[in-house]
Structure formats: C-alpha cells, structure tokens
Amino acid sequence: MIDALWGWPPPVLDPAGPYSAKVTTLSWSLFALGLVVTAIVVAALYVAIKGPDRWKAELGGERAIWLGGVAFPGVVLTGLLIWGLTLTASLTEPIRGDEMRIRVTGEMWWFRVQYLDADGNVSMEDANEIHIPVGVPVVLELESADVIHSFWVPHLSGKKDMIPGRRTLLRIEADRAGEFGGVCAEYCGGQHALMGFVTVAHDRQEWNVWLAGRRAGAAQSAASPASASEGASPYPGDADAYPTKAELLEQYDPRAGYRLFMDSGCAACHRIAGSDANGLAGPDLTYVGSRRTLGAGILANNRGTMVGWIGDSQSLKPGNRMPSYDVLTAKELGHIAAFLELQR
Ligand code: CUA
C-alpha cells in the first residue's frame, strides 16, 4: 500500500532536485569509469596470455608498472576524491545563511520535525513528514536523541548521519512537486527497517495554502486553553468548529476521544499545541490528522490504522516506546482516533 502511495522503498538514481542530481551524476560516472577500468584490465589480461611477445614484454616492464599501476590510478582516484569531497561539501554548507531551516531529530524509531523561525526558535512541530516549497533550498539541522541514525531522501539529496550530541547540516531541494519517501539509512536497533518518513514538496501556490492552513490551525489551538479552563470546550480548538458526532461516523465522538486521550496517559508523552497535552517524549500530535502515514511511514493514516496502532503498536513495531493500549475497548479506540483525525 505504501509502495503505491510514496514510492516505498524510495528509489535511488531518480533525482527530483539539483542536489540529488549531483549525487546521481557522480554515481553513474563511477559506474561508467568502473566499466572502462574493467575493460582495460581484461584487455591487458588477454594480451598477457595470448598477445605478441613484444607486447607481453612491454606489459611486464617497469614503464607499464609506473604508468598503469601508479600514475593512472593515482590521477583517477585523486580526481574522484576531490569530486566527492567537493560534492559532499556542497550538500552540507548553508548557501547564504538565511535559508528556511528545519530541524530533524532521529529517535528510536521515528523522526521529530521542527520548523525553525529566523531566530532559530521552533515555530511548528510535526513528525515523520516534512513539507517544503519547490525550487527553494532548505537547510536541515540533523540531530539524534539516542543512537546514530541516518537521514536519506534519495530523490532530494545525499545521505547524512544523525549523531548524538552533534548537529550536522544537509541541504535538500525539490525541482518538482511530489511526495518523496525517505528512510533511516543507518542501523539503529530492532525497528530500523520501519523508520521512514515522507517529504512533501509543494509548488508555490500550494505551499502558501498549506502554510496558511497551518497558521489557522495553530491560531485555533492557541485560543483553546482559556475556553477549556472556562469549561466551554473540553478539547482543543473551538467546539463549534468541529464536525458534530452525527457528521462523523455516528458511533465515534471526538469529544469522548479527547477525554480518553487525556485520562489514559497519552498526554504524558504527546503534545497537542494549545491543549493540556504537553508530553515531549513521543511525536507531537498537533497535526497528526493531516499526516499521510502512521508509525513513521509504515501505515497509511486513517481511522482503522489509528485504532490498530494505538491498540496494538507493539505487534506492529515491537520494542517501540509506545505501549499497546489493549486496556481500551475498540469503541474507546475509535473515539480517540476520531479525536486525533481532527488535529490538523
Ligand atoms: Cu534510525 Cu536506523
């Protein structure tokens, strides 16, 4: 299912932006050069076995060793080294210093995504999904909360390790709109293979719509603590702005879901901006309803998968830090999923 939706696993050598194109060019050049060297070696081997005696003598001579064994590999390998180092540097240095910045933190086994403002403060937090505008270089600040992970969106850039206690930079850029799959590319524990994310590149108009939607959502959430304390609204945002119980699937009530979310301990690990849920250990859920995937790229996000994830996340992703909430009934899980759908 994910295969169809996000090109999973993400293909390499299929660039959708300038940085990935550079890496792809280098990769094909290495391959082509490898073919040439192989052809030369095979030809030399043939001459050494069946060639004329004069050529054989030449092959075994001192000149052949200096030219073919020292000079040629020396020049070629030095050239490739310079190419590789220059290319790596061009992916990891800010161009001007005022680019859009997004901090991505690897955690076992998901990605924390924090959009930074001009002062470097977190203006918006999300998880396992990165949104960028097309045609604009974006600088990622890569960090790790626990062990070494590695950030890789093959369509958009090179691969870069996320190292505990260090901040590494990586530039990404898309030259066309689309949804591009990403993976953790460094073994980081039992569920390393299930640590994925999606990068969504929006064209200019779509980007503005997306950004405006996020701002509106944040403003709505920000208004809620006061109303909650007055007892007017038991959940984030304006109660009237939410679909009524009847408008949703009849038997699930987001209001009941909010209550269960707060009372079952979810809020101890998860934050929802503007609500009393302030936990920082797990993914921020302020925009969880808008995400394409659940469980760091392993499931499409819908009510059914949300119910399954909350109720039995340890079967879906053994050892992850989210306990299976099997104490909740199917109906209660449905209420919570209905509530989370509205966080967008
Ligand atoms: Cu994180 Cu592999």
XYZ file of C-alpha atoms and ligand atoms in Angstrom:
346
model
C 0.000 0.000 0.000
C 2.756 2.394 0.983
C 4.566 1.233 -2.111
C 1.869 2.707 -4.291
C 1.491 5.895 -2.319
C 5.019 7.020 -1.563
C 7.316 5.019 -3.790
C 8.448 2.725 -0.999
C 11.271 1.938 -0.690
C 12.447 5.178 -2.268
C 14.418 4.574 -5.475
C 17.950 5.879 -5.808
C 19.294 7.421 -9.063
C 15.943 9.103 -9.721
C 16.623 12.736 -8.797
C 13.847 15.267 -8.223
C 16.129 18.162 -7.353
C 19.595 19.627 -8.005
C 21.401 18.066 -5.034
C 20.151 14.589 -5.778
C 21.042 15.155 -9.442
C 24.669 15.832 -8.444
C 24.808 12.591 -6.468
C 23.209 10.692 -9.342
C 25.736 12.090 -11.839
C 28.607 11.032 -9.569
C 27.102 7.558 -9.155
C 26.728 6.990 -12.910
C 30.210 8.382 -13.543
C 31.685 5.950 -11.030
C 29.827 3.139 -12.744
C 31.000 4.197 -16.216
C 34.581 4.632 -15.043
C 34.409 1.206 -13.427
C 33.389 -0.265 -16.780
C 36.313 1.420 -18.546
C 38.825 0.187 -15.956
C 37.366 -3.328 -16.169
C 37.733 -3.257 -19.975
C 41.365 -2.126 -19.726
C 42.206 -4.843 -17.182
C 40.513 -7.568 -19.261
C 42.348 -6.359 -22.399
C 45.689 -6.362 -20.567
C 44.944 -9.845 -19.279
C 44.225 -11.047 -22.808
C 47.452 -9.555 -24.091
C 49.406 -11.094 -21.219
C 48.088 -14.542 -22.136
C 47.768 -14.550 -25.907
C 49.354 -11.340 -27.147
C 52.582 -10.946 -29.162
C 55.803 -11.391 -27.187
C 56.794 -7.758 -27.694
C 53.577 -6.562 -26.007
C 53.958 -9.102 -23.235
C 57.443 -7.786 -22.511
C 56.093 -4.251 -22.520
C 53.340 -5.215 -20.040
C 55.867 -6.711 -17.631
C 58.243 -3.759 -17.962
C 58.931 -1.026 -15.484
C 57.184 1.616 -17.614
C 53.872 -0.285 -17.562
C 54.022 -0.572 -13.783
C 54.707 3.143 -13.317
C 52.062 4.252 -15.803
C 49.345 1.642 -15.228
C 49.984 0.807 -11.597
C 50.868 4.187 -10.113
C 50.134 7.177 -12.361
C 46.758 6.121 -13.791
C 45.105 5.023 -10.514
C 46.742 7.942 -8.711
C 45.264 10.517 -11.072
C 41.846 8.849 -11.335
C 41.397 8.209 -7.610
C 42.637 11.687 -6.650
C 40.197 13.205 -9.138
C 37.323 11.183 -7.736
C 38.303 12.090 -4.182
C 38.255 15.803 -4.993
C 34.936 15.431 -6.821
C 33.400 13.501 -3.917
C 34.648 15.870 -1.205
C 33.543 18.961 -3.136
C 30.134 17.457 -3.758
C 29.721 16.478 -0.102
C 30.668 19.980 0.998
C 28.139 21.500 -1.409
C 25.373 19.441 0.225
C 26.264 20.297 3.789
C 27.044 24.012 3.851
C 24.424 26.752 4.033
C 24.483 28.892 0.891
C 23.555 32.256 2.361
C 22.724 31.506 5.977
C 19.143 32.765 5.802
C 17.558 29.719 4.210
C 14.450 28.067 5.543
C 15.607 25.735 8.313
C 14.054 22.557 9.591
C 15.461 20.562 12.483
C 15.022 16.823 12.130
C 15.846 14.631 15.104
C 16.226 10.884 14.788
C 14.615 8.938 17.621
C 14.104 5.203 18.029
C 12.289 4.783 15.583
C 10.804 7.919 14.134
C 11.731 11.440 13.030
C 10.904 14.579 15.023
C 10.410 17.515 12.626
C 10.694 21.100 13.894
C 10.284 24.115 11.643
C 12.531 26.958 12.807
C 11.892 30.689 12.571
C 14.525 33.298 11.652
C 15.810 33.333 15.247
C 16.216 29.573 15.329
C 13.227 29.003 17.605
C 10.786 26.182 16.931
C 7.711 27.619 15.257
C 5.934 24.379 14.423
C 6.458 20.734 15.260
C 5.446 17.603 13.397
C 6.696 14.046 12.943
C 7.693 11.762 10.085
C 6.580 14.260 7.468
C 8.479 17.231 6.049
C 6.869 19.903 3.920
C 8.988 22.101 1.652
C 8.346 24.525 -1.210
C 9.527 23.598 -4.706
C 12.603 25.384 -6.055
C 13.920 26.591 -2.703
C 16.972 25.110 -0.978
C 16.134 24.064 2.569
C 18.788 23.516 5.227
C 18.124 20.632 7.575
C 19.697 20.555 11.030
C 20.098 16.874 11.750
C 20.336 15.627 15.321
C 19.769 12.439 17.265
C 18.030 11.857 20.590
C 19.547 8.460 21.250
C 21.718 6.435 18.839
C 23.181 7.079 15.382
C 20.534 7.314 12.674
C 20.933 8.483 9.104
C 18.664 10.773 7.126
C 18.077 9.926 3.477
C 15.596 11.160 0.876
C 17.259 9.823 -2.278
C 15.039 11.939 -4.551
C 16.155 15.184 -2.942
C 19.718 14.940 -1.613
C 22.532 12.782 -0.314
C 22.575 10.752 2.863
C 23.709 12.220 6.178
C 24.239 10.663 9.587
C 22.364 11.914 12.664
C 24.830 11.689 15.524
C 24.049 12.056 19.247
C 25.498 15.267 20.678
C 26.221 16.756 17.278
C 24.370 18.841 14.734
C 25.012 18.103 11.096
C 23.630 20.063 8.168
C 22.163 18.813 4.924
C 20.631 20.764 2.063
C 17.617 19.406 0.228
C 15.736 20.873 -2.697
C 12.949 19.684 -4.971
C 12.504 20.929 -8.517
C 9.047 19.421 -8.891
C 6.059 18.927 -6.622
C 5.523 15.462 -5.224
C 5.718 13.119 -2.264
C 9.129 11.592 -1.757
C 9.816 8.671 0.543
C 12.712 8.763 2.987
C 14.369 6.252 5.273
C 16.722 5.905 8.187
C 19.872 4.645 6.492
C 21.941 3.572 9.493
C 21.153 0.504 11.574
C 19.739 1.844 14.844
C 18.078 -1.064 16.578
C 15.318 -3.613 16.138
C 12.913 -1.451 14.157
C 15.461 0.360 11.987
C 13.759 -1.026 8.890
C 10.452 0.560 9.958
C 11.810 4.086 10.376
C 10.586 6.040 7.397
C 9.141 9.421 6.546
C 7.618 11.379 3.685
C 8.845 14.672 2.254
C 6.106 16.626 0.518
C 7.219 19.262 -1.994
C 4.546 21.863 -2.754
C 4.522 24.221 -5.711
C 4.357 27.901 -4.806
C 0.580 28.289 -4.676
C 0.013 25.022 -2.838
C 2.748 25.935 -0.363
C 1.014 29.169 0.581
C -2.254 27.304 1.081
C -0.521 24.722 3.245
C 1.245 27.369 5.313
C -1.943 29.365 5.800
C -3.734 26.194 6.908
C -1.067 25.525 9.499
C -1.255 29.082 10.811
C -5.034 28.913 11.061
C -4.802 25.610 12.880
C -2.267 26.988 15.335
C -4.362 30.093 15.972
C -7.384 27.936 16.643
C -5.428 25.751 19.035
C -3.902 28.735 20.795
C -7.364 30.044 21.605
C -8.372 26.918 23.449
C -6.652 26.934 26.875
C -8.780 29.825 28.078
C -12.010 28.333 26.848
C -11.031 24.972 28.294
C -10.456 26.474 31.705
C -13.841 28.174 31.499
C -15.384 24.830 30.776
C -16.715 25.959 27.410
C -14.713 23.442 25.403
C -13.361 20.148 26.670
C -10.915 19.775 23.788
C -8.549 21.986 21.765
C -9.992 24.491 19.413
C -13.481 25.832 19.091
C -16.089 23.165 19.821
C -18.452 24.504 17.174
C -15.784 24.300 14.510
C -15.581 20.530 14.841
C -17.969 18.282 12.985
C -20.708 17.049 15.250
C -20.955 13.486 16.372
C -23.536 12.775 13.683
C -21.424 14.262 10.962
C -18.611 11.893 11.724
C -19.060 8.138 11.736
C -22.040 8.052 14.041
C -20.745 5.875 16.813
C -17.481 7.763 17.421
C -17.307 11.016 19.313
C -14.159 13.166 19.198
C -15.189 14.763 22.486
C -15.169 11.381 24.186
C -11.892 10.758 22.361
C -10.339 13.858 23.861
C -11.401 12.776 27.367
C -9.963 9.299 26.853
C -6.775 10.778 25.374
C -6.230 12.932 28.454
C -7.273 10.265 31.003
C -5.436 7.279 29.508
C -1.972 8.765 29.760
C -1.494 9.716 26.092
C -0.803 13.316 27.078
C 2.172 12.279 29.202
C 4.158 11.562 26.034
C 2.389 13.547 23.321
C 1.854 17.239 22.831
C -1.051 18.919 21.074
C -0.451 22.663 20.752
C -2.978 24.706 22.656
C -4.286 21.804 24.744
C -3.275 20.394 28.121
C -1.360 17.615 26.349
C 2.271 18.642 26.752
C 4.307 15.433 26.675
C 7.555 15.657 24.759
C 8.770 12.049 24.681
C 6.716 10.967 21.689
C 5.736 12.540 18.374
C 3.917 15.876 18.513
C 0.287 15.257 17.525
C -0.802 18.830 16.757
C -1.095 17.968 13.062
C -1.400 14.193 13.257
C -4.734 14.189 11.400
C -3.085 15.665 8.319
C -0.221 13.182 8.153
C -0.018 10.695 5.340
C 1.446 7.900 7.437
C 1.406 6.456 10.940
C 4.181 4.715 12.856
C 6.956 6.507 10.908
C 5.940 5.628 7.392
C 4.708 2.081 7.952
C 0.930 2.584 7.663
C -1.359 4.844 5.680
C -3.078 7.188 8.142
C -6.791 6.534 8.525
C -9.157 5.717 11.344
C -8.642 1.990 11.066
C -4.868 2.127 11.196
C -5.002 4.660 14.030
C -7.189 2.318 16.080
C -4.828 -0.551 15.302
C -1.709 1.452 16.088
C -2.931 2.698 19.481
C -4.405 -0.649 20.443
C -1.513 -2.858 19.380
C 1.530 -0.833 18.389
C 3.823 -3.456 19.941
C 2.707 -6.027 17.384
C 3.143 -3.598 14.508
C 6.526 -2.338 15.680
C 7.892 -4.479 18.532
C 10.010 -2.638 21.068
C 8.913 0.858 20.138
C 8.280 3.186 23.083
C 4.528 3.391 22.569
C 2.796 0.755 24.720
C -0.121 -1.199 23.254
C -3.254 0.282 24.781
C -5.055 -3.035 24.882
C -6.907 -1.958 28.025
C -9.068 0.277 25.847
C -12.085 -1.165 24.073
C -12.476 -0.980 20.314
C -15.086 1.695 20.780
C -12.855 3.756 23.019
C -10.026 3.470 20.491
C -12.457 4.655 17.815
C -13.316 7.713 19.900
C -9.611 8.576 20.274
C -8.976 8.065 16.559
C -11.938 10.325 15.741
C -10.441 13.000 18.000
C -6.956 12.684 16.506
C -8.304 12.923 12.958
C -9.346 16.476 13.755
C -5.842 17.543 14.801
C -4.630 19.037 11.561
Cu 17.138 5.088 12.773
Cu 18.004 3.272 11.528
